[in-house]
Short mmCIF file of C-alpha atoms and ligand atoms in Angstrom, two decimals:
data_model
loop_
_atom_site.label_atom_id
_atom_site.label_comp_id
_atom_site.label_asym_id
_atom_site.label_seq_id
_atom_site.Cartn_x
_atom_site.Cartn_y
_atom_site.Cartn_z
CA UNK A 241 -27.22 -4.45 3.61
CA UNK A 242 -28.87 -7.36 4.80
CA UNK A 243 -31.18 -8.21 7.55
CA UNK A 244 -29.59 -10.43 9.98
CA UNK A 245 -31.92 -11.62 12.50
CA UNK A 246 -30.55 -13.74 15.43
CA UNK A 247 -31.81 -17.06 15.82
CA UNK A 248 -34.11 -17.31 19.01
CA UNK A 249 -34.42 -20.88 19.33
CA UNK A 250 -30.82 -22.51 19.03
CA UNK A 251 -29.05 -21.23 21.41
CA UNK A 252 -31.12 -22.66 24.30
CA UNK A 253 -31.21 -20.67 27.41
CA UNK A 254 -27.94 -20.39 28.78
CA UNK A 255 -24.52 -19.25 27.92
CA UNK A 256 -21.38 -18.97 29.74
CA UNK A 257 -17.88 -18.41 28.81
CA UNK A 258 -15.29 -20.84 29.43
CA UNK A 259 -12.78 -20.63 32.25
CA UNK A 260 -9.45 -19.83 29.81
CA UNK A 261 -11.53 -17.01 28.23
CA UNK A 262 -11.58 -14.97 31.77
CA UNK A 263 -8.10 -13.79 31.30
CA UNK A 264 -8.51 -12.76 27.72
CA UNK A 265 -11.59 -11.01 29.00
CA UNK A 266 -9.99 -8.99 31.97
CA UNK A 267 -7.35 -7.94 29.37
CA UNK A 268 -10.14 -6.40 27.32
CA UNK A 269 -11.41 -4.91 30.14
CA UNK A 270 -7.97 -3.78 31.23
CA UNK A 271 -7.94 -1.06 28.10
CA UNK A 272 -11.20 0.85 29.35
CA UNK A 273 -12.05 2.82 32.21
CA UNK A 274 -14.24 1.20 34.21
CA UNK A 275 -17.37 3.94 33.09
CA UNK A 276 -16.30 3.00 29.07
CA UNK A 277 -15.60 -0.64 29.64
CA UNK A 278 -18.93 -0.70 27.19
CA UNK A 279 -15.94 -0.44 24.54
CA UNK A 280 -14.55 -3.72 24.46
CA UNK A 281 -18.15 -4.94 23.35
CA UNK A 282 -16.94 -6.06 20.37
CA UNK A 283 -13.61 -8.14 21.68
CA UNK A 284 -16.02 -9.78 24.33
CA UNK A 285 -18.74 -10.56 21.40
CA UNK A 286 -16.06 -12.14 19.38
CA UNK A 287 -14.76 -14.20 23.17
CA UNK A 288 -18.28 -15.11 22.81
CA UNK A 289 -18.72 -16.36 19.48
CA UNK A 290 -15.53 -18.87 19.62
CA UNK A 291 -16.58 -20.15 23.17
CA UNK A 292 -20.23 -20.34 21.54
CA UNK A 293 -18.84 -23.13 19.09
CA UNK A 294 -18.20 -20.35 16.20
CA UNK A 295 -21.93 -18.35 16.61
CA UNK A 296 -23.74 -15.95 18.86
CA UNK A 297 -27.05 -17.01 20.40
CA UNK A 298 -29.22 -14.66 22.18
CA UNK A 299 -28.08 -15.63 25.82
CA UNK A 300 -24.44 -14.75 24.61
CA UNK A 301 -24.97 -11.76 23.87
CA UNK A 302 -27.16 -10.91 26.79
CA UNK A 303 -23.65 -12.47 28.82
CA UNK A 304 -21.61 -9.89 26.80
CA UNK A 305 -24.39 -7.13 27.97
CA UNK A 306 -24.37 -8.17 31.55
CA UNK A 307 -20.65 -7.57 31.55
CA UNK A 308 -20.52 -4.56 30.22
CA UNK A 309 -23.45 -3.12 31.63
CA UNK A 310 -25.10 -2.88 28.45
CA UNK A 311 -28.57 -2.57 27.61
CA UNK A 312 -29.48 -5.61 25.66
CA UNK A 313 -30.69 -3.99 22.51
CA UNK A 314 -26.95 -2.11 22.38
CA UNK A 315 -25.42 -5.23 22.11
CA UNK A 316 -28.10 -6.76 19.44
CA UNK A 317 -27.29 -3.70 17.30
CA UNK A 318 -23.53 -4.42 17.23
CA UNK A 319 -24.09 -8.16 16.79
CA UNK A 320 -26.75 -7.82 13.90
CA UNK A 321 -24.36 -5.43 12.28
CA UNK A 322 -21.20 -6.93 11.79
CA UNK A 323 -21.06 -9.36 9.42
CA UNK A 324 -18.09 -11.14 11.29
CA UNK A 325 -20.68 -12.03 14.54
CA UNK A 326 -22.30 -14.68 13.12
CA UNK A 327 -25.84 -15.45 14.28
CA UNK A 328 -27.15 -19.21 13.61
CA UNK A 329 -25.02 -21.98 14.42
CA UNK A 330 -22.80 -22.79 12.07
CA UNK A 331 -20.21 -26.03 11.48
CA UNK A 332 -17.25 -27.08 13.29
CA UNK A 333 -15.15 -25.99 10.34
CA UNK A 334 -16.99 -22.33 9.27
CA UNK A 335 -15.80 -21.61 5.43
CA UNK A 336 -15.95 -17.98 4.99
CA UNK A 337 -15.39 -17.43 1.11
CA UNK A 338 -14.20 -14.14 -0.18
CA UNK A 339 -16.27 -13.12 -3.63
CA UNK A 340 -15.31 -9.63 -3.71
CA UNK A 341 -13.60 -8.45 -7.15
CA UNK A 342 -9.83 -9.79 -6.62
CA UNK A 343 -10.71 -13.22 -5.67
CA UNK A 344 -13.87 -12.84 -7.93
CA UNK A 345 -11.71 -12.54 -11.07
CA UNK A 346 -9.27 -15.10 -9.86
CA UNK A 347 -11.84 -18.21 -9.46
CA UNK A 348 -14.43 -17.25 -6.48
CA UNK A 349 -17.10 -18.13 -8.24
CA UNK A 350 -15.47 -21.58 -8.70
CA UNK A 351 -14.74 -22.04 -5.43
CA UNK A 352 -18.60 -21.15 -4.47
CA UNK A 353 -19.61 -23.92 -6.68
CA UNK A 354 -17.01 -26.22 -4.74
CA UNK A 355 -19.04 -25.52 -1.34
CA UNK A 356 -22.44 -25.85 -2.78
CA UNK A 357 -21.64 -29.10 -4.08
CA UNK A 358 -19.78 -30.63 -0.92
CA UNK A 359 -21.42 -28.85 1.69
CA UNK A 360 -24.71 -27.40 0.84
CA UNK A 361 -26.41 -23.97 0.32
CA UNK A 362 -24.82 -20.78 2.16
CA UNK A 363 -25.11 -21.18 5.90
CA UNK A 364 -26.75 -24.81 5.73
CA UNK A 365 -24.32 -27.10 8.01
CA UNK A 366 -23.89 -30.50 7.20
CA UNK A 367 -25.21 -33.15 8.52
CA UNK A 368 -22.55 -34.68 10.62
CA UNK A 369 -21.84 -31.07 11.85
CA UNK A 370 -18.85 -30.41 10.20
CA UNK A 371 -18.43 -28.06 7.62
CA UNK A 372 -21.00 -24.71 6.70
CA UNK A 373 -20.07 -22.31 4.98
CA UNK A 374 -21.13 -17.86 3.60
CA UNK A 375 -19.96 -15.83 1.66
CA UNK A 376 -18.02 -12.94 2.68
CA UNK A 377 -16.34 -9.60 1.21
CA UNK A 378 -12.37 -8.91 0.92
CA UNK A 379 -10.67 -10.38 3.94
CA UNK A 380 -7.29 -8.30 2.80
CA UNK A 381 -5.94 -11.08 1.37
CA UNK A 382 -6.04 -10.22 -2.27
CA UNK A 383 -2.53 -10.96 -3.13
CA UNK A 384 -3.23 -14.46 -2.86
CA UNK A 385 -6.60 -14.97 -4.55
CA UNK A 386 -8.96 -16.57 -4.27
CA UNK A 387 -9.03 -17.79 -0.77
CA UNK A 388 -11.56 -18.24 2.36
CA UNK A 389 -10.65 -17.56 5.86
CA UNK A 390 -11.74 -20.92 7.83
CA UNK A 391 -12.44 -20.51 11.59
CA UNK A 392 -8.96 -18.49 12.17
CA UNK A 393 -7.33 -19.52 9.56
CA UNK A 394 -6.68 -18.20 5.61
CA UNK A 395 -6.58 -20.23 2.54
CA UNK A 396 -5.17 -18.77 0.12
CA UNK A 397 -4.25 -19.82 -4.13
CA UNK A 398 -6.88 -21.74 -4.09
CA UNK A 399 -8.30 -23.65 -6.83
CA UNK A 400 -11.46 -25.68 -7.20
CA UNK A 401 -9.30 -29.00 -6.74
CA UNK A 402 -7.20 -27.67 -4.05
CA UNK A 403 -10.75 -26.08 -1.79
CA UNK A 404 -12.50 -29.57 -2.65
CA UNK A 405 -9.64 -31.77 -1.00
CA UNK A 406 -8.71 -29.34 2.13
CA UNK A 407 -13.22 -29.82 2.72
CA UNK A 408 -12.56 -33.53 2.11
CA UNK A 409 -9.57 -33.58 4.65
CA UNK A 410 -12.09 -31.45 7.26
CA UNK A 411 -15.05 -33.70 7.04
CA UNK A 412 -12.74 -36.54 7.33
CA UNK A 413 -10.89 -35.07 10.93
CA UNK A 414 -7.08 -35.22 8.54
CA UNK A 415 -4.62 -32.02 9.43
CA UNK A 416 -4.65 -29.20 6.88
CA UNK A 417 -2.05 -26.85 6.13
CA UNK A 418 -3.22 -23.24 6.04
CA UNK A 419 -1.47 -20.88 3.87
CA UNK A 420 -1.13 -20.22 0.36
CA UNK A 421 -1.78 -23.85 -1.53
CA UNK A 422 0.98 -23.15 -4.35
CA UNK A 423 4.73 -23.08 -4.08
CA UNK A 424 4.93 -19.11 -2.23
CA UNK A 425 5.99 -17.80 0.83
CA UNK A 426 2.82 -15.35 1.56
CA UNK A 427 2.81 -13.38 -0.91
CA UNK A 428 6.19 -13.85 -2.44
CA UNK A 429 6.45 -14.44 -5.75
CA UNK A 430 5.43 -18.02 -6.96
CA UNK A 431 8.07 -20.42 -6.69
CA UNK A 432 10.13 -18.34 -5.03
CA UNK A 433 12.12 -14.90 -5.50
CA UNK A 434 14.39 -14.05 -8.46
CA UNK A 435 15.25 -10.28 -7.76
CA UNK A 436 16.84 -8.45 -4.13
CA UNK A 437 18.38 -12.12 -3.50
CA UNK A 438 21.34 -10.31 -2.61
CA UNK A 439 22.03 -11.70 1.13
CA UNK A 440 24.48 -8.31 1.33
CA UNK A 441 20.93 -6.54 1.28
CA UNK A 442 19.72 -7.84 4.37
CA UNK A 443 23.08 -8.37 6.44
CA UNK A 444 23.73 -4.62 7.39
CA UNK A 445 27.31 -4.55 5.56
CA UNK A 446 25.69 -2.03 2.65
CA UNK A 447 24.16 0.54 5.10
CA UNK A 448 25.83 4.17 4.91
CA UNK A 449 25.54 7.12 6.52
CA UNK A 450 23.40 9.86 5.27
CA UNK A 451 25.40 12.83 5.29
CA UNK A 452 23.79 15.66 7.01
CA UNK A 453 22.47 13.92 9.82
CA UNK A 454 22.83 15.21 13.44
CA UNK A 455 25.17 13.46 15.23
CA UNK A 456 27.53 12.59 12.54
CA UNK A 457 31.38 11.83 12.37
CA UNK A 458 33.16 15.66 12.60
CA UNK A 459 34.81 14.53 9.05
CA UNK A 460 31.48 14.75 7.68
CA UNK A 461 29.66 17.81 9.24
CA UNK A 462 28.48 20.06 6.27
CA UNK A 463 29.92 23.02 7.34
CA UNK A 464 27.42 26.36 7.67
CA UNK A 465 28.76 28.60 5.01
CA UNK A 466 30.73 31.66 6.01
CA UNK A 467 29.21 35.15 5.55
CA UNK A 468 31.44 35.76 2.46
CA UNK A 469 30.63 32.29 0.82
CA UNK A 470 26.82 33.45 0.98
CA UNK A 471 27.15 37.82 0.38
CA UNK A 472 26.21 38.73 3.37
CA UNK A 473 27.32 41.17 6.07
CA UNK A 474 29.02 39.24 9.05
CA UNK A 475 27.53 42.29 11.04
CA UNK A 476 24.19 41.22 9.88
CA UNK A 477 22.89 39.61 12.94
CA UNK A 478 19.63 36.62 12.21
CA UNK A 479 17.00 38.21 13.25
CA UNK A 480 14.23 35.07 13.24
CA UNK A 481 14.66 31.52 12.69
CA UNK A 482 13.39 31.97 9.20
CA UNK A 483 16.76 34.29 8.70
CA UNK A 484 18.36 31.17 10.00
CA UNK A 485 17.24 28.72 7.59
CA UNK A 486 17.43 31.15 4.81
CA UNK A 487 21.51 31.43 5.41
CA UNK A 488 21.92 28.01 4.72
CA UNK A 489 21.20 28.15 1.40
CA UNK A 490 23.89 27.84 -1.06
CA UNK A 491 23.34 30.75 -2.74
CA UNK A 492 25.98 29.63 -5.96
CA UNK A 493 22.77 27.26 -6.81
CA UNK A 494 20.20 30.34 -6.93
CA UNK A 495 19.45 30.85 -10.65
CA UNK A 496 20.10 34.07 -11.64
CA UNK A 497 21.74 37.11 -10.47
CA UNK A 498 21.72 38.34 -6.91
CA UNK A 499 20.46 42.15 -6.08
CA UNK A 500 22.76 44.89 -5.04
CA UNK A 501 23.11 44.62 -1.38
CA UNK A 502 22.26 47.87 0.65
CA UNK A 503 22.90 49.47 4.31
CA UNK A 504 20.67 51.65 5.32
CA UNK A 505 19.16 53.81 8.94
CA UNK A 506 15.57 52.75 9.65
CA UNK A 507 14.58 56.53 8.98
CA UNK A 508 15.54 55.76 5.15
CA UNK A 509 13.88 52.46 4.61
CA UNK A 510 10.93 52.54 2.98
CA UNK A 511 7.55 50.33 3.87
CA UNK A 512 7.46 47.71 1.49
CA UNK A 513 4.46 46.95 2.34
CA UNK A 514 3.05 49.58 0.10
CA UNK A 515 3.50 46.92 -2.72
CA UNK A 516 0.33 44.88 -2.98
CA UNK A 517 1.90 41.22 -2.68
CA UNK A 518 4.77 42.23 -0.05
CA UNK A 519 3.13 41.02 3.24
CA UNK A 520 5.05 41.47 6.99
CA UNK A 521 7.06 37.99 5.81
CA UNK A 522 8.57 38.98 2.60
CA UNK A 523 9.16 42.64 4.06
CA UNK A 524 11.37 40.50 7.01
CA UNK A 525 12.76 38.95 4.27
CA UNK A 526 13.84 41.22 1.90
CA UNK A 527 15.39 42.89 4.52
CA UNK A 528 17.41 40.50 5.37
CA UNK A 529 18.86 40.52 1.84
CA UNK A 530 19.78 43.72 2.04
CA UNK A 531 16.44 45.20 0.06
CA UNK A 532 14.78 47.84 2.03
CA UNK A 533 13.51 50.80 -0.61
CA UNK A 534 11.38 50.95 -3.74
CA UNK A 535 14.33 52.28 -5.68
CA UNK A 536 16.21 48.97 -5.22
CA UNK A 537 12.98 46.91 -6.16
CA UNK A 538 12.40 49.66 -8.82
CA UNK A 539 15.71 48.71 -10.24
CA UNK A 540 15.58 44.92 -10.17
CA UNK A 541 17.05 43.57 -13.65
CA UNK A 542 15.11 40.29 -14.87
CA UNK A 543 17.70 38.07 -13.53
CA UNK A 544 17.90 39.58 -9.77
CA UNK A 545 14.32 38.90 -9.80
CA UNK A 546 14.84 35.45 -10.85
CA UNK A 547 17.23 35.23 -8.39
CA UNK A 548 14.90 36.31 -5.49
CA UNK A 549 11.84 34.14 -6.40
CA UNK A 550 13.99 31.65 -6.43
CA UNK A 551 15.87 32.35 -2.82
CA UNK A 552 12.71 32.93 -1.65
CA UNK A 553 10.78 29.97 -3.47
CA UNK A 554 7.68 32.08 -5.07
CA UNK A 555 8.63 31.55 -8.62
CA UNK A 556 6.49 34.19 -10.92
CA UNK A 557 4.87 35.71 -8.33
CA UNK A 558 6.59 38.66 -8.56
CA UNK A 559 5.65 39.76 -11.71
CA UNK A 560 2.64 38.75 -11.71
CA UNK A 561 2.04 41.50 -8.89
CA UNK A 562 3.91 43.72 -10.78
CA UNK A 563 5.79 44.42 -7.81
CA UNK A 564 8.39 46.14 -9.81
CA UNK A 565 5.90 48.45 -11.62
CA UNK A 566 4.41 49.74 -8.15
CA UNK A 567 8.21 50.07 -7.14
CA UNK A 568 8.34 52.61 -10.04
CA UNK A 569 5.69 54.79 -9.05
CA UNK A 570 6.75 54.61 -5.11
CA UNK A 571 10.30 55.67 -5.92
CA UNK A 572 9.27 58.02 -7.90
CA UNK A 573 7.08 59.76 -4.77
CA UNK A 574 3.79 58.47 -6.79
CA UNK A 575 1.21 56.52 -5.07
CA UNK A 576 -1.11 53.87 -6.07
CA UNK A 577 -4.31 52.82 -5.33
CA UNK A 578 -2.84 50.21 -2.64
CA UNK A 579 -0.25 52.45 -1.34
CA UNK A 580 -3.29 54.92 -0.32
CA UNK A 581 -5.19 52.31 1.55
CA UNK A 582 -1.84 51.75 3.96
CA UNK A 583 -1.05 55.20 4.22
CA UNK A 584 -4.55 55.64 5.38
CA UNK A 585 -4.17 53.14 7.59
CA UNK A 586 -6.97 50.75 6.03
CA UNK A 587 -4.59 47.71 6.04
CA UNK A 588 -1.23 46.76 6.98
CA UNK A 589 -0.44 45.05 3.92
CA UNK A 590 -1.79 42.71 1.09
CA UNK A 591 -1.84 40.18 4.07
CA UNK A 592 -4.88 41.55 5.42
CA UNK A 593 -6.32 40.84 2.44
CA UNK A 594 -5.77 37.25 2.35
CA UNK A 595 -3.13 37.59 -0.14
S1 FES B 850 -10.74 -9.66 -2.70
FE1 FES B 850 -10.52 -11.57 -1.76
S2 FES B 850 -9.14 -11.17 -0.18
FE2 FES B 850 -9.42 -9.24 -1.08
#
């Protein structure tokens, strides 16, 4: 980064900001408490800077500090930082010419050449006070490169003739038109549009409603499916909200082949848990699809397991934890090394393992 030292002498000893700027000011204010009104240092630096004729001297900023209650040196920092506070006086019309790589590959460089030649080097101001000009980096116009931002205003499609006679037009007091210099709206395309130039588009007439909104038309409501539709018991209460969502599904677009559905007491249900990769969640769940014993994950065929991973959305996980494998040795009153740990209390599940 550069150094960017202030420039001591210029700016005499006195500053003050014009009358019309007090309301703009008090607005600034207005968005702080009073104890972090220090935050609208850089609006009021910027106040400064246009009521400073385009450039902060060191008694602006000190006027910026005494408002704020600002050490000095806070407001220095701020001021030396930003490359938009500009700290030597500069011309009535300020160029500030974007060379980053956009406007770069588009003809910056041309453009600099255009400025060295009618105004000077960077920062120099012409004689008659006019025109000065720097260098700056993307001003977010990159659509419409190359272009320079002059005082408030953007430039933009520029080419070496067009930058030459909008400079000529400045030093000679004529109106300029800011904007894009070629035949575009912004940054429409050049010359104007040739695709959505359908008014229809833009007129409301083609908006529909999205079916399966709240709110909608009764005609429309996507009805919940009934018990039957989906294979479940209508006894079969939801038990969570996850149960809830879970019921919506259209189960005739599950791949595969749904599992044998089962009643059963608590006292016969077996703790799924025991299988390393079944955590509190997927216990819950299986549940509610009727799965509550080894034996029934024991005796999963390869389409009712692609039928759960995909109700459940874990495709391949469950045989790559072998859940069906540990089933096998469960039902059959076997342990495994997994199942010990939970009888013995060590975990609750394959949850507690992060899994
Ligand atoms: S690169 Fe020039 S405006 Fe973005």
């Amino acid at each position: 980064m550069a150094l960017r030292r202030f420039d001591i002498e210029a700016g005499g000893d006195a500053f003050a900001f014009r009358a019309e700027t007090e309301p703009t000011i008090a607005f600034w204010l207005g968005k702080y408490p009073e104890a972090r009104k220090q935050s609208a240092v850089i609006p009021l630096l910027w106040l400064a800077q246009k009521d400073n004729d385009g450039w902060l001297s060191e008694p602006a900023m000190r006027a910026v500090a005494d408002r704020l209650d600002m050490p000095y040196i806070r407001v220095y920092e701020v001021a030396t930082f930003y490359t938009m506070f500009r700290l030597k006086p500069v011309g009535k019309h300020h160029i500030q010419l974007c060379g980053t790589t956009p406007c770069m590959l588009r003809g910056a460089n041309d453009l600099k050449t255009v400025c060295e030649s009618k105004i000077g080097k960077k920062f120099a101001v012409t004689d008659d006070g006019k025109l000065s000009w720097e260098e700056v980096e993307c001003l977010g116009a990159c659509a419409n490169a190359p272009m320079v931002q002059i005082n408030d205003d953007y430039f933009e499609d520029l080419t070496v003739d067009s930058l030459g006679e909008i400079i000529e037009r400045l030093r000679n007091g004529a109106e300029v038109e800011p904007g894009p210099q070629v035949d575009r709206i912004n940054s429409a395309p050049e010359g104007g549009t040739d695709v959505l130039t359908d008014d229809a588009l833009f007129d409301g007439s083609r908006n529909r409603t999205c079916p399966g909104l709240p709110n909608l038309p009764e005609a429309e409501v996507i009805e919940e499916p009934t018990p039957e539709a989906i294979g479940k018991s209508e006894e079969a209460p939801p038990t969570n909200t996850k149960r809830e969502e879970t019921a919506l599904v259209d189960v005739k677009d599950v791949a595969g082949e749904r599992p044998e559905v089962a009643e059963m007491d608590e006292a016969e249900r077996d703790n799924l848990k025991e299988i390393k990769g079944i955590g509190p969640v997927n216990e819950g769940q299986l549940n509610e699809l009727g799965i509550y014993t080894f034996a029934q994950v024991a005796a999963w065929t390869p389409a009712n397991v692609d039928w759960v991973e995909d109700f459940l959305s874990f495709p391949g996980r469950i045989a790559r934890e072998d859940w069906i494998g540990q089933a096998k040795i469960l039902a059959g009153g076997g342990e495994t090394d997994f199942s010990k740990r939970v009888e013995a209390g060590e975990v609750d599940s394959s949850k507690d393992e992060g899994e």
